[in-house]
Amino acid sequence: MAKTKANGIEIEYETFGRKGDPALLLIMGLGAQLTLWPESLCEGLASQGFFVVRYDNRDVGLSTDFDTWGLPDLMGSFAKLMKGEKVDAPYLLGDMAADATGLLDALDIDRAHIVGASMGGMIAQVIAATYPQRTRSLVSIMSTSGRMGLPMGKPEAVAMLSALPEGPAREQLVAHGIKLRKVIGSPGYPTDPATMRTLVERNIDRRYYPPGAARQYLAIMVSGPRVDLLKTVKVPTLVLHGDDDPLLPVECGRDVASLVPGAKIETFPGWGHDVPEQMVPKLVGSISGFCKAA
């Protein structure tokens, strides 16, 4: 892995494949480090002829954090937004999109296939709409337009976004992480306990940083829906979503596809809100096939 300066911050990133191949940028979701993109997925896409880049968003992992801004009052901010009042945030999704294009600049990449999952899908949508000259294609995975009135996730899954570990000890953090993975995971593609524990421990040891996730959540809230923005997307677009996503129901993915002119959508039974190893071959096939044709 390496670090570079982009858009005024430092971004931790890793690449797979040959620099001369078409670039494919992977953007992860809320509070999720680059390691949540399985290496098998990155290597699989690289083997299909792409120069794959995965990175830590701002305020997560080893990229620049915004700790000086403090911990946001999410409930209070939501109440203000519902009343039409202004809410201050250290950054918006647009700033995170600018981070991504800044990373492309730092890596001397003119255009890339932009692939984002969950919040990363939201960032990818913003990039495709506002930086079309940098975007070869858009792949929005398990994401949403943010449109008001879309179905909510299961209560237990939504609750895990703000749930806290029982305590600060490492084993308590691991137990909490495992519970989260189980609640949002794929019922049709369960991860075995040992593999799940290894993944959770690896990410906690790399960096456990809940305040960053809270500020990212605030950025999503304050940035607002992308309904009108998605209607302006001109690049080839593919939406991938699980039929059994407990956090962002499949209707959210269908809404994104309905808003982007000419977008294609693939849904998968048994897939939740994670990237299980059993799904990797399907995802490699869908993403690489679409991007090569774009």
mmCIF file of C-alpha atoms in Angstrom, residues 116-240:
data_model
loop_
_atom_site.group_PDB
_atom_site.id
_atom_site.type_symbol
_atom_site.label_atom_id
_atom_site.label_comp_id
_atom_site.label_asym_id
_atom_site.label_seq_id
_atom_site.Cartn_x
_atom_site.Cartn_y
_atom_site.Cartn_z
ATOM 1 C CA GLY A 116 -18.644 2.175 -5.546
ATOM 2 C CA ALA A 117 -20.405 0.170 -2.833
ATOM 3 C CA SER A 118 -23.021 1.609 -0.433
ATOM 4 C CA MET A 119 -21.793 5.124 0.493
ATOM 5 C CA GLY A 120 -19.064 4.487 -2.056
ATOM 6 C CA GLY A 121 -21.836 4.053 -4.611
ATOM 7 C CA MET A 122 -23.166 7.479 -3.639
ATOM 8 C CA ILE A 123 -19.706 8.989 -4.146
ATOM 9 C CA ALA A 124 -19.372 7.160 -7.467
ATOM 10 C CA GLN A 125 -22.743 8.568 -8.579
ATOM 11 C CA VAL A 126 -21.536 12.093 -7.790
ATOM 12 C CA ILE A 127 -18.308 11.513 -9.732
ATOM 13 C CA ALA A 128 -20.159 10.199 -12.788
ATOM 14 C CA ALA A 129 -22.515 13.188 -12.806
ATOM 15 C CA THR A 130 -20.037 15.965 -12.007
ATOM 16 C CA TYR A 131 -16.817 14.605 -13.539
ATOM 17 C CA PRO A 132 -18.051 12.828 -16.702
ATOM 18 C CA GLN A 133 -14.751 13.533 -18.425
ATOM 19 C CA ARG A 134 -13.001 11.385 -15.787
ATOM 20 C CA THR A 135 -15.552 8.553 -15.868
ATOM 21 C CA ARG A 136 -15.472 5.649 -18.341
ATOM 22 C CA SER A 137 -18.447 3.969 -16.695
ATOM 23 C CA LEU A 138 -20.317 3.848 -13.389
ATOM 24 C CA VAL A 139 -21.015 0.708 -11.362
ATOM 25 C CA SER A 140 -23.236 1.485 -8.352
ATOM 26 C CA ILE A 141 -23.322 -1.429 -5.897
ATOM 27 C CA MET A 142 -25.792 -1.869 -2.977
ATOM 28 C CA SER A 143 -26.436 1.880 -2.977
ATOM 29 C CA THR A 144 -29.306 4.365 -3.249
ATOM 30 C CA SER A 145 -30.369 7.725 -4.633
ATOM 31 C CA GLY A 146 -31.317 8.905 -1.165
ATOM 32 C CA ARG A 147 -34.849 9.597 -2.388
ATOM 33 C CA MET A 148 -37.313 10.196 0.443
ATOM 34 C CA GLY A 149 -39.934 7.460 0.703
ATOM 35 C CA LEU A 150 -37.781 4.539 -0.381
ATOM 36 C CA PRO A 151 -38.136 1.418 1.808
ATOM 37 C CA MET A 152 -36.100 1.438 4.989
ATOM 38 C CA GLY A 153 -33.697 -1.292 5.948
ATOM 39 C CA LYS A 154 -34.531 -3.857 8.596
ATOM 40 C CA PRO A 155 -34.633 -2.217 12.055
ATOM 41 C CA GLU A 156 -31.861 -4.439 13.428
ATOM 42 C CA ALA A 157 -29.583 -3.555 10.495
ATOM 43 C CA VAL A 158 -30.259 0.186 10.696
ATOM 44 C CA ALA A 159 -29.745 0.090 14.472
ATOM 45 C CA MET A 160 -26.262 -1.376 14.009
ATOM 46 C CA LEU A 161 -25.137 1.832 12.266
ATOM 47 C CA SER A 162 -25.265 3.664 15.590
ATOM 48 C CA ALA A 163 -24.790 0.752 18.014
ATOM 49 C CA LEU A 164 -21.737 0.774 20.268
ATOM 50 C CA PRO A 165 -19.520 -2.060 21.516
ATOM 51 C CA GLU A 166 -20.016 -3.181 25.097
ATOM 52 C CA GLY A 167 -16.628 -1.755 25.977
ATOM 53 C CA PRO A 168 -13.213 -0.635 24.677
ATOM 54 C CA ALA A 169 -11.373 -3.949 25.048
ATOM 55 C CA ARG A 170 -10.178 -5.491 21.787
ATOM 56 C CA GLU A 171 -12.333 -8.605 22.210
ATOM 57 C CA GLN A 172 -15.395 -6.424 22.808
ATOM 58 C CA LEU A 173 -14.647 -4.508 19.614
ATOM 59 C CA VAL A 174 -14.228 -7.789 17.732
ATOM 60 C CA ALA A 175 -17.517 -9.151 19.096
ATOM 61 C CA HIS A 176 -19.293 -5.983 18.011
ATOM 62 C CA GLY A 177 -17.727 -6.156 14.544
ATOM 63 C CA ILE A 178 -18.765 -9.777 14.118
ATOM 64 C CA LYS A 179 -22.333 -8.932 15.166
ATOM 65 C CA LEU A 180 -22.438 -6.141 12.577
ATOM 66 C CA ARG A 181 -21.157 -8.432 9.813
ATOM 67 C CA LYS A 182 -23.745 -11.067 10.699
ATOM 68 C CA VAL A 183 -26.658 -8.603 10.779
ATOM 69 C CA ILE A 184 -25.899 -6.981 7.407
ATOM 70 C CA GLY A 185 -24.425 -10.087 5.763
ATOM 71 C CA SER A 186 -25.723 -12.304 2.972
ATOM 72 C CA PRO A 187 -28.157 -15.043 4.029
ATOM 73 C CA GLY A 188 -27.431 -16.955 0.838
ATOM 74 C CA TYR A 189 -23.654 -16.617 1.169
ATOM 75 C CA PRO A 190 -22.753 -16.957 4.861
ATOM 76 C CA THR A 191 -19.163 -16.335 5.895
ATOM 77 C CA ASP A 192 -17.655 -19.019 8.100
ATOM 78 C CA PRO A 193 -16.881 -17.843 11.660
ATOM 79 C CA ALA A 194 -13.087 -18.109 11.391
ATOM 80 C CA THR A 195 -12.929 -16.104 8.178
ATOM 81 C CA MET A 196 -15.268 -13.478 9.610
ATOM 82 C CA ARG A 197 -13.230 -13.134 12.803
ATOM 83 C CA THR A 198 -10.007 -12.753 10.796
ATOM 84 C CA LEU A 199 -11.568 -10.006 8.654
ATOM 85 C CA VAL A 200 -12.929 -8.120 11.661
ATOM 86 C CA GLU A 201 -9.678 -8.403 13.629
ATOM 87 C CA ARG A 202 -7.635 -7.248 10.648
ATOM 88 C CA ASN A 203 -9.716 -4.114 10.249
ATOM 89 C CA ILE A 204 -9.795 -3.302 13.956
ATOM 90 C CA ASP A 205 -6.026 -3.698 14.211
ATOM 91 C CA ARG A 206 -5.491 -1.596 11.089
ATOM 92 C CA ARG A 207 -7.596 1.211 12.549
ATOM 93 C CA TYR A 208 -10.740 1.314 14.658
ATOM 94 C CA TYR A 209 -12.176 4.810 14.253
ATOM 95 C CA PRO A 210 -15.949 5.297 14.828
ATOM 96 C CA PRO A 211 -15.841 9.147 14.864
ATOM 97 C CA GLY A 212 -14.875 9.139 11.187
ATOM 98 C CA ALA A 213 -17.863 6.973 10.307
ATOM 99 C CA ALA A 214 -20.138 9.386 12.198
ATOM 100 C CA ARG A 215 -18.817 12.354 10.204
ATOM 101 C CA GLN A 216 -19.222 10.387 6.957
ATOM 102 C CA TYR A 217 -22.832 9.663 7.963
ATOM 103 C CA LEU A 218 -23.302 13.399 8.545
ATOM 104 C CA ALA A 219 -21.913 14.067 5.055
ATOM 105 C CA ILE A 220 -24.525 11.723 3.565
ATOM 106 C CA MET A 221 -27.328 13.427 5.513
ATOM 107 C CA VAL A 222 -26.314 16.996 4.672
ATOM 108 C CA SER A 223 -25.550 16.258 1.013
ATOM 109 C CA GLY A 224 -29.168 15.272 0.436
ATOM 110 C CA PRO A 225 -30.767 13.063 -2.255
ATOM 111 C CA ARG A 226 -29.168 12.620 -5.689
ATOM 112 C CA VAL A 227 -32.414 12.181 -7.655
ATOM 113 C CA ASP A 228 -31.907 15.145 -9.993
ATOM 114 C CA LEU A 229 -28.172 14.538 -10.214
ATOM 115 C CA LEU A 230 -28.624 10.928 -11.343
ATOM 116 C CA LYS A 231 -30.872 12.056 -14.194
ATOM 117 C CA THR A 232 -27.873 13.928 -15.647
ATOM 118 C CA VAL A 233 -25.522 10.933 -15.751
ATOM 119 C CA LYS A 234 -24.489 10.239 -19.345
ATOM 120 C CA VAL A 235 -21.862 7.501 -18.884
ATOM 121 C CA PRO A 236 -22.718 3.776 -19.187
ATOM 122 C CA THR A 237 -24.131 2.680 -15.828
ATOM 123 C CA LEU A 238 -24.613 -0.687 -14.148
ATOM 124 C CA VAL A 239 -26.455 -1.167 -10.856
ATOM 125 C CA LEU A 240 -25.719 -4.294 -8.782
#
